[in-house]
mmCIF file of C-alpha atoms in Angstrom:
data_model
loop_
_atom_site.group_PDB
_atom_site.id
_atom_site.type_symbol
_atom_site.label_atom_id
_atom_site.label_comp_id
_atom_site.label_asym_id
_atom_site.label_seq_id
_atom_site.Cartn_x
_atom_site.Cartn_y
_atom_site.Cartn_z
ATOM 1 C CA UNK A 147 146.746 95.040 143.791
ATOM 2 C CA UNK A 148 148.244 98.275 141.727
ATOM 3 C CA UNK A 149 147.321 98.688 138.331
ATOM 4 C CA UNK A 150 149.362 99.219 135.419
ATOM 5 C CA UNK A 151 149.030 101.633 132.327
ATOM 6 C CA UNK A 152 151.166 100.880 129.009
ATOM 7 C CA UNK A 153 150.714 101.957 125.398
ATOM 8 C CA UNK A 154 148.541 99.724 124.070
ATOM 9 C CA UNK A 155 150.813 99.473 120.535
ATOM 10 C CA UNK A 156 154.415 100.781 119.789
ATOM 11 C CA UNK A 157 156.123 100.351 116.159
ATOM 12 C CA UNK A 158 159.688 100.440 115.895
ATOM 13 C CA UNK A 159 162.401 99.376 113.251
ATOM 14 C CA UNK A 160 165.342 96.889 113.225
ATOM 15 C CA UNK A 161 168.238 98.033 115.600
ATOM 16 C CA UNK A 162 166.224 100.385 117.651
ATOM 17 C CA UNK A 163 166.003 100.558 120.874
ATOM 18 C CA UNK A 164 162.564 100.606 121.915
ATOM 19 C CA UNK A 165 161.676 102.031 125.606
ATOM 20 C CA UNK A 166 158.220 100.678 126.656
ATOM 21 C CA UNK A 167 156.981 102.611 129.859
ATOM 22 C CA UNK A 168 154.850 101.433 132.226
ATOM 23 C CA UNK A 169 152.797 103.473 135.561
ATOM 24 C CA UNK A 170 151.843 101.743 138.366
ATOM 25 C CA UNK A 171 151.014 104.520 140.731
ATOM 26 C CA UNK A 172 149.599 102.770 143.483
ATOM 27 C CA UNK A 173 152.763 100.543 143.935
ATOM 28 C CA UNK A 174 152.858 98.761 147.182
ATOM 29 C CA UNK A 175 156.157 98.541 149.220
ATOM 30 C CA UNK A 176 156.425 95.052 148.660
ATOM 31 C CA UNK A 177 155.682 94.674 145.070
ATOM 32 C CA UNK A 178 158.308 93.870 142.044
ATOM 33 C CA UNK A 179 157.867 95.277 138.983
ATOM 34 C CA UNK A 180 157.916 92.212 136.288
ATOM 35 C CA UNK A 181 157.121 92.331 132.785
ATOM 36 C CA UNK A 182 156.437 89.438 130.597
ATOM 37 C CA UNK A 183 156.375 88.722 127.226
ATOM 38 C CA UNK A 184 153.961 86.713 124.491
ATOM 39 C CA UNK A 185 154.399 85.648 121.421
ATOM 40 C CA UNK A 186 151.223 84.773 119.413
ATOM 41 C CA UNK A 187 150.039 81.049 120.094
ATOM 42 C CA UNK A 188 152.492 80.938 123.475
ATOM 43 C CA UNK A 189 152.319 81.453 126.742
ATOM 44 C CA UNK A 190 153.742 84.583 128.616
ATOM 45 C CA UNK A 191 157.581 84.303 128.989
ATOM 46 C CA UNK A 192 159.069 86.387 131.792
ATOM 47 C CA UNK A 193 161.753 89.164 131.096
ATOM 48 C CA UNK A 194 162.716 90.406 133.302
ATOM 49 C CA UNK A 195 162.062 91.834 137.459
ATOM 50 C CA UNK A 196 163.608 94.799 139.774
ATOM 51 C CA UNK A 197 162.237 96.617 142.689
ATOM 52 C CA UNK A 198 163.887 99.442 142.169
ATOM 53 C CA UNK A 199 166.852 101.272 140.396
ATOM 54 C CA UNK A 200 168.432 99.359 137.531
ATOM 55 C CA UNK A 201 168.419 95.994 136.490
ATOM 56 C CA UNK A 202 170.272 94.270 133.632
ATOM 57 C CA UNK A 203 169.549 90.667 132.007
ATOM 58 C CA UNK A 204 170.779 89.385 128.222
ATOM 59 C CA UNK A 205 167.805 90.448 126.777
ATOM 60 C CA UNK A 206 166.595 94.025 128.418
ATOM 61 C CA UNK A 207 166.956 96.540 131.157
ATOM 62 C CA UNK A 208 164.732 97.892 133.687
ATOM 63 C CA UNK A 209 164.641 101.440 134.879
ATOM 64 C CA UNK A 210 162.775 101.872 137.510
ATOM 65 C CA UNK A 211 162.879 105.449 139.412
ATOM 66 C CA UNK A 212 163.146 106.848 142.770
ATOM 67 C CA UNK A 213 159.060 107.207 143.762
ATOM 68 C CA UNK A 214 158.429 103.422 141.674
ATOM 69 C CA UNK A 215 155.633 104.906 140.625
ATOM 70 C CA UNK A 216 156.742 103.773 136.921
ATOM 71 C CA UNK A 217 158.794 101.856 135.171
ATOM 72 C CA UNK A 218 160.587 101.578 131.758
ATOM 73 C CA UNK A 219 161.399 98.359 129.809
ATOM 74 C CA UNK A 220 164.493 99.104 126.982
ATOM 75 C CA UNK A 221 164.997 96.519 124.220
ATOM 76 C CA UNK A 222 168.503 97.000 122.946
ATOM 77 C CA UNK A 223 168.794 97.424 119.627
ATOM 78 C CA UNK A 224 165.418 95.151 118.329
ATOM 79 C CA UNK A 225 164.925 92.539 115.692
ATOM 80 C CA UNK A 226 162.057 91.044 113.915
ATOM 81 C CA UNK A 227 161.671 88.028 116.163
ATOM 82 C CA UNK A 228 161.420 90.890 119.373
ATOM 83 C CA UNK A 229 157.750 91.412 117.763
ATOM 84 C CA UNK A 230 155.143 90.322 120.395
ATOM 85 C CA UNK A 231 153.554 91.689 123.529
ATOM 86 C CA UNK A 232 154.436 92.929 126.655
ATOM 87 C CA UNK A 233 153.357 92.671 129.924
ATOM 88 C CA UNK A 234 153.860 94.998 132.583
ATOM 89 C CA UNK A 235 152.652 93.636 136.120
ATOM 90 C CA UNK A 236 152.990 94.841 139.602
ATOM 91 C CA UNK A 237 153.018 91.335 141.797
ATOM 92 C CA UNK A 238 153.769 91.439 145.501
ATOM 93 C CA UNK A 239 156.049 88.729 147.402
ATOM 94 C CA UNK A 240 155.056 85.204 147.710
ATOM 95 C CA UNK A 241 153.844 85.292 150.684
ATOM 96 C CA UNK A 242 151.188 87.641 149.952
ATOM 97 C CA UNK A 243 150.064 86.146 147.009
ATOM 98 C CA UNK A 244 150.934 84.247 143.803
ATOM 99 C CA UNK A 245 148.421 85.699 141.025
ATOM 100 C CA UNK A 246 149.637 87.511 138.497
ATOM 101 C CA UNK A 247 147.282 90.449 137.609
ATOM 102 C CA UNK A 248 147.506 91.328 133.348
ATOM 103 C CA UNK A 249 146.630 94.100 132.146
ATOM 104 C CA UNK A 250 145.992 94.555 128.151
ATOM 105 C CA UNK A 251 149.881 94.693 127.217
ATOM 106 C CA UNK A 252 151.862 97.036 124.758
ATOM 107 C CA UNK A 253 151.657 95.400 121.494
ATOM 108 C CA UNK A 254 154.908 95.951 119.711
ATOM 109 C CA UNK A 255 155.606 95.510 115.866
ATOM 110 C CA UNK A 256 159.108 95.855 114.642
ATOM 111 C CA UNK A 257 159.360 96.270 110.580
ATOM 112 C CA UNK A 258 162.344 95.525 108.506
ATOM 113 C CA UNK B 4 164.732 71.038 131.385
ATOM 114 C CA UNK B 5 160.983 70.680 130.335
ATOM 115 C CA UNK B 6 158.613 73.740 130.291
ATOM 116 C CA UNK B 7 154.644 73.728 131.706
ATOM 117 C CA UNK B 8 153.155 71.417 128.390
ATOM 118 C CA UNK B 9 149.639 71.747 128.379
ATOM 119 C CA UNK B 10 146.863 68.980 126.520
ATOM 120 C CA UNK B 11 145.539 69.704 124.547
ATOM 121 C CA UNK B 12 146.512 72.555 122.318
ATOM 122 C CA UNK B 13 143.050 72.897 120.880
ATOM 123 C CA UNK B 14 139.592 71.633 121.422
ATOM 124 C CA UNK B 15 136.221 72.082 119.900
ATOM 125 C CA UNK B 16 133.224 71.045 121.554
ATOM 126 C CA UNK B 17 129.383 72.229 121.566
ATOM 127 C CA UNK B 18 127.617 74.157 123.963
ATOM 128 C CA UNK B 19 126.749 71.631 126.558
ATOM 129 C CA UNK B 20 129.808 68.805 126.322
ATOM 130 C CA UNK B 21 132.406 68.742 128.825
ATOM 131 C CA UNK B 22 136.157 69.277 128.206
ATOM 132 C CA UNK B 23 138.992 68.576 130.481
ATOM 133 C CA UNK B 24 142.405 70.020 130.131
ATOM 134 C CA UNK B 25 145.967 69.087 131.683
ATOM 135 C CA UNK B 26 148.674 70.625 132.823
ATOM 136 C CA UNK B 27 152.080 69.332 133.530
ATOM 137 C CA UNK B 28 153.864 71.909 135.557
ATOM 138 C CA UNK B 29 157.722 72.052 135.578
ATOM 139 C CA UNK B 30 159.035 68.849 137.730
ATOM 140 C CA UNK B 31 159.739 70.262 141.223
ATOM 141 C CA UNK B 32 157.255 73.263 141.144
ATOM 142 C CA UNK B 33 154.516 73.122 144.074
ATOM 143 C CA UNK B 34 152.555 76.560 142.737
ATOM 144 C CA UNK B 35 150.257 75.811 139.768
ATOM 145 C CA UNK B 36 147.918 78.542 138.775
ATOM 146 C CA UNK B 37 145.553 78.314 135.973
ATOM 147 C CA UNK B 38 144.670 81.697 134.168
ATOM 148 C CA UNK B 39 142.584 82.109 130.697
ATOM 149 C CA UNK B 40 142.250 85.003 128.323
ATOM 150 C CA UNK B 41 138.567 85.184 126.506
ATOM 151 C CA UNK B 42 138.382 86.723 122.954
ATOM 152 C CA UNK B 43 139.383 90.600 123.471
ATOM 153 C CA UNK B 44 139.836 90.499 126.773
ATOM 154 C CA UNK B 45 142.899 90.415 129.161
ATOM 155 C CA UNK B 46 144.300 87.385 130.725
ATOM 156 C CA UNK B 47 142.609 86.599 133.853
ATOM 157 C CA UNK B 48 143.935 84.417 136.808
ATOM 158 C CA UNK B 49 141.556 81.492 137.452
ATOM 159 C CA UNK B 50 143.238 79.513 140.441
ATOM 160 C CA UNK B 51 146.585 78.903 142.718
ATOM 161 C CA UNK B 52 147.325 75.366 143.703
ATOM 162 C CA UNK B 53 150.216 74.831 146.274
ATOM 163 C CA UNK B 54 151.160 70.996 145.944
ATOM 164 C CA UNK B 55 147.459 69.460 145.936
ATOM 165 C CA UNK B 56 145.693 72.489 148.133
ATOM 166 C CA UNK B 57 143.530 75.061 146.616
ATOM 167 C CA UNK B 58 145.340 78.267 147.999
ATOM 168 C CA UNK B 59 143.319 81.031 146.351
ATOM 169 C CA UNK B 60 140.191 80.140 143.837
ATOM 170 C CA UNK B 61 138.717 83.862 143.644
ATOM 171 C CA UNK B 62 138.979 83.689 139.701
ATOM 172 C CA UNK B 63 136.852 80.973 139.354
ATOM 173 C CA UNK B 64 134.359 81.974 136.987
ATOM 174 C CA UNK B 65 131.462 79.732 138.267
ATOM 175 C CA UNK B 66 131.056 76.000 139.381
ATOM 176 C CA UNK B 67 130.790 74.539 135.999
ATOM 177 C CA UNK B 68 134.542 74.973 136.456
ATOM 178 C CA UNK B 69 136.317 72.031 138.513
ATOM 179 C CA UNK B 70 140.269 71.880 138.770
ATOM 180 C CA UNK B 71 142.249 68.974 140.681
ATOM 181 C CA UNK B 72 145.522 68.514 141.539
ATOM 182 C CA UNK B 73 145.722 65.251 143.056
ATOM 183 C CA UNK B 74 149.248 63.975 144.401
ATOM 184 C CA UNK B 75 150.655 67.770 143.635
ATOM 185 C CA UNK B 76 151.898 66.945 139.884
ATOM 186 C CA UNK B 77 149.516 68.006 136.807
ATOM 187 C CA UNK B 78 146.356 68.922 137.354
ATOM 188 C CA UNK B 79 143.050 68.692 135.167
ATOM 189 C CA UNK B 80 140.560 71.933 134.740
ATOM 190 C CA UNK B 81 136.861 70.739 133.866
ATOM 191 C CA UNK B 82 134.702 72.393 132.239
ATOM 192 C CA UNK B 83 131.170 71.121 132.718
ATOM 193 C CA UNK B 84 128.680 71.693 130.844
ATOM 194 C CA UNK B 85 130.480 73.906 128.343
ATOM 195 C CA UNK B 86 129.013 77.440 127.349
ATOM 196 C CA UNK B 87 129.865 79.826 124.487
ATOM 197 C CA UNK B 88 131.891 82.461 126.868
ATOM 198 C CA UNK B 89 133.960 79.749 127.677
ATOM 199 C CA UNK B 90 135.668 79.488 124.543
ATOM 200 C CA UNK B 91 139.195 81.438 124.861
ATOM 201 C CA UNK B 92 142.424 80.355 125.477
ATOM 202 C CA UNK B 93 143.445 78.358 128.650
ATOM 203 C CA UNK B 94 147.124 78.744 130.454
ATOM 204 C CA UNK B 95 148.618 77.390 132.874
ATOM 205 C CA UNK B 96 151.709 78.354 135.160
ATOM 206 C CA UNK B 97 153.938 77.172 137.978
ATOM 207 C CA UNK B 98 156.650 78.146 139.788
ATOM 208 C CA UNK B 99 158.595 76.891 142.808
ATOM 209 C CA UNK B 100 158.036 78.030 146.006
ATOM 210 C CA UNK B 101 160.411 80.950 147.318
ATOM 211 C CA UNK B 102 161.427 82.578 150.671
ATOM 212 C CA UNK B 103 159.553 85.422 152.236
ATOM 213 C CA UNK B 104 161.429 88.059 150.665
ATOM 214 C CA UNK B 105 161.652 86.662 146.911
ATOM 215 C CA UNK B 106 159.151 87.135 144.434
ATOM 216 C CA UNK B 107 157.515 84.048 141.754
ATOM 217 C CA UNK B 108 159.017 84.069 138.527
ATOM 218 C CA UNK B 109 156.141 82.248 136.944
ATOM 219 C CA UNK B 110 156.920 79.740 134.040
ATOM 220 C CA UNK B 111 153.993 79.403 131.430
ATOM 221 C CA UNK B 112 152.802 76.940 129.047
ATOM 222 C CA UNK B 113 151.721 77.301 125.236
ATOM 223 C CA UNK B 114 148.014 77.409 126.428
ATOM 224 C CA UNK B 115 144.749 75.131 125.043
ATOM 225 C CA UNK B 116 142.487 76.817 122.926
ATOM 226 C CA UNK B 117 139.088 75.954 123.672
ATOM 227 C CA UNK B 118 136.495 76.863 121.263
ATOM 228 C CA UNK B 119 132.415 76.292 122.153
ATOM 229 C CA UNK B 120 130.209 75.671 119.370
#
């Protein structure tokens, strides 16, 4: 399963946007790109998922480039309540397999 | 609609007791996976349930652990007899199951903190 790499902490300020990137070099051809995000004392909540180009929810975007070899998370315009930490993952089709592989997260802290 | 709840949020036990935890997976969901995340480390898949089967254990730390899905609905994760590395934080997940070409949006609970005295 490819690996990903992330900043392991990112500080931003109210009504930022904050751009988390994530590489996953070894990307398979039938992986999605999915992050995820915690809140202390909660489970992970999923954000958002592409394969490739651009994807657009209510809470964030996904960028995800040409060779999918990386991937960027944008969080429009951030508030207090967006501090927690995010999960980048790499996680193929059903069919090949259901586990979710975590890596260590970007840990993001948004000040007043 | 009701999320994954978990039981319970905490426990404390000593080194040798047993502790079992629930999970109630989202009505209608046939995956179940349980995952924990030890103190300072990352969150680690422990095992996939489709329905009742077992369809990948390979995080299964060692057979102290026991997890049961009977009838397909919640499922239990024993711990037996307890150690100090077990202590961490316990999720669980579950999704539905999806076509060939769609990918497992899974939907996690608040997690049981288990702490090993």
């Amino acid at each position: 399963l490819a690996k990903t790499t992330q900043p392991i902490s990112m500080d931003s300020y109210e009504g930022q946007e904050v751009n988390i990137t994530c590489s996953h070099n070894n990307i398979a051809t039938n992986d999605y790109i999915t992050w995820y995000q915690q809140f202390p004392s909660q489970g992970p909540r999923f954000i958002i998922q592409g394969y490739k180009t651009k994807v657009t929810n209510e809470v964030a975007s996904l960028f995800i480039p040409a060779d999918r070899k990386s991937s960027t998370l944008s969080l429009p315009r951030v508030s207090l309540s967006d501090t927690a930490v995010y999960y980048c993952l790499v996680a193929p089709v059903y069919n090949q397999g259901g586990k979710l592989i975590f890596g260590q997260g970007t840990e993001l802290s948004v000040k007043p | 609609e009701a999320g994954v709840t978990q039981f319970p949020s905490h426990s404390v036990i000593e080194k040798g007791q047993t502790v079992t935890l629930r999970c109630d997976p989202i009505s209608g969901h046939d995956n179940l996976y349980w995952y924990r995340r030890v103190m300072g480390k990352e969150i680690k898949f422990l095992l996939h349930f489709v329905k009742e089967s077992k369809q990948d254990e390979s995080g299964m730390p060692n057979n102290r652990f026991l997890a049961e899905r009977t009838g397909g609905t919640y499922s239990t994760l024993k711990v037996q007899p307890a150690e100090l590395e077990d202590s961490g934080v316990y999720f669980c997940a579950s999704s539905q199951v999806m076509g060939a070409s769609s990918t497992d949006t899974q939907y996690f609970g608040p997690g049981t903190r288990l702490t090993v005295l």
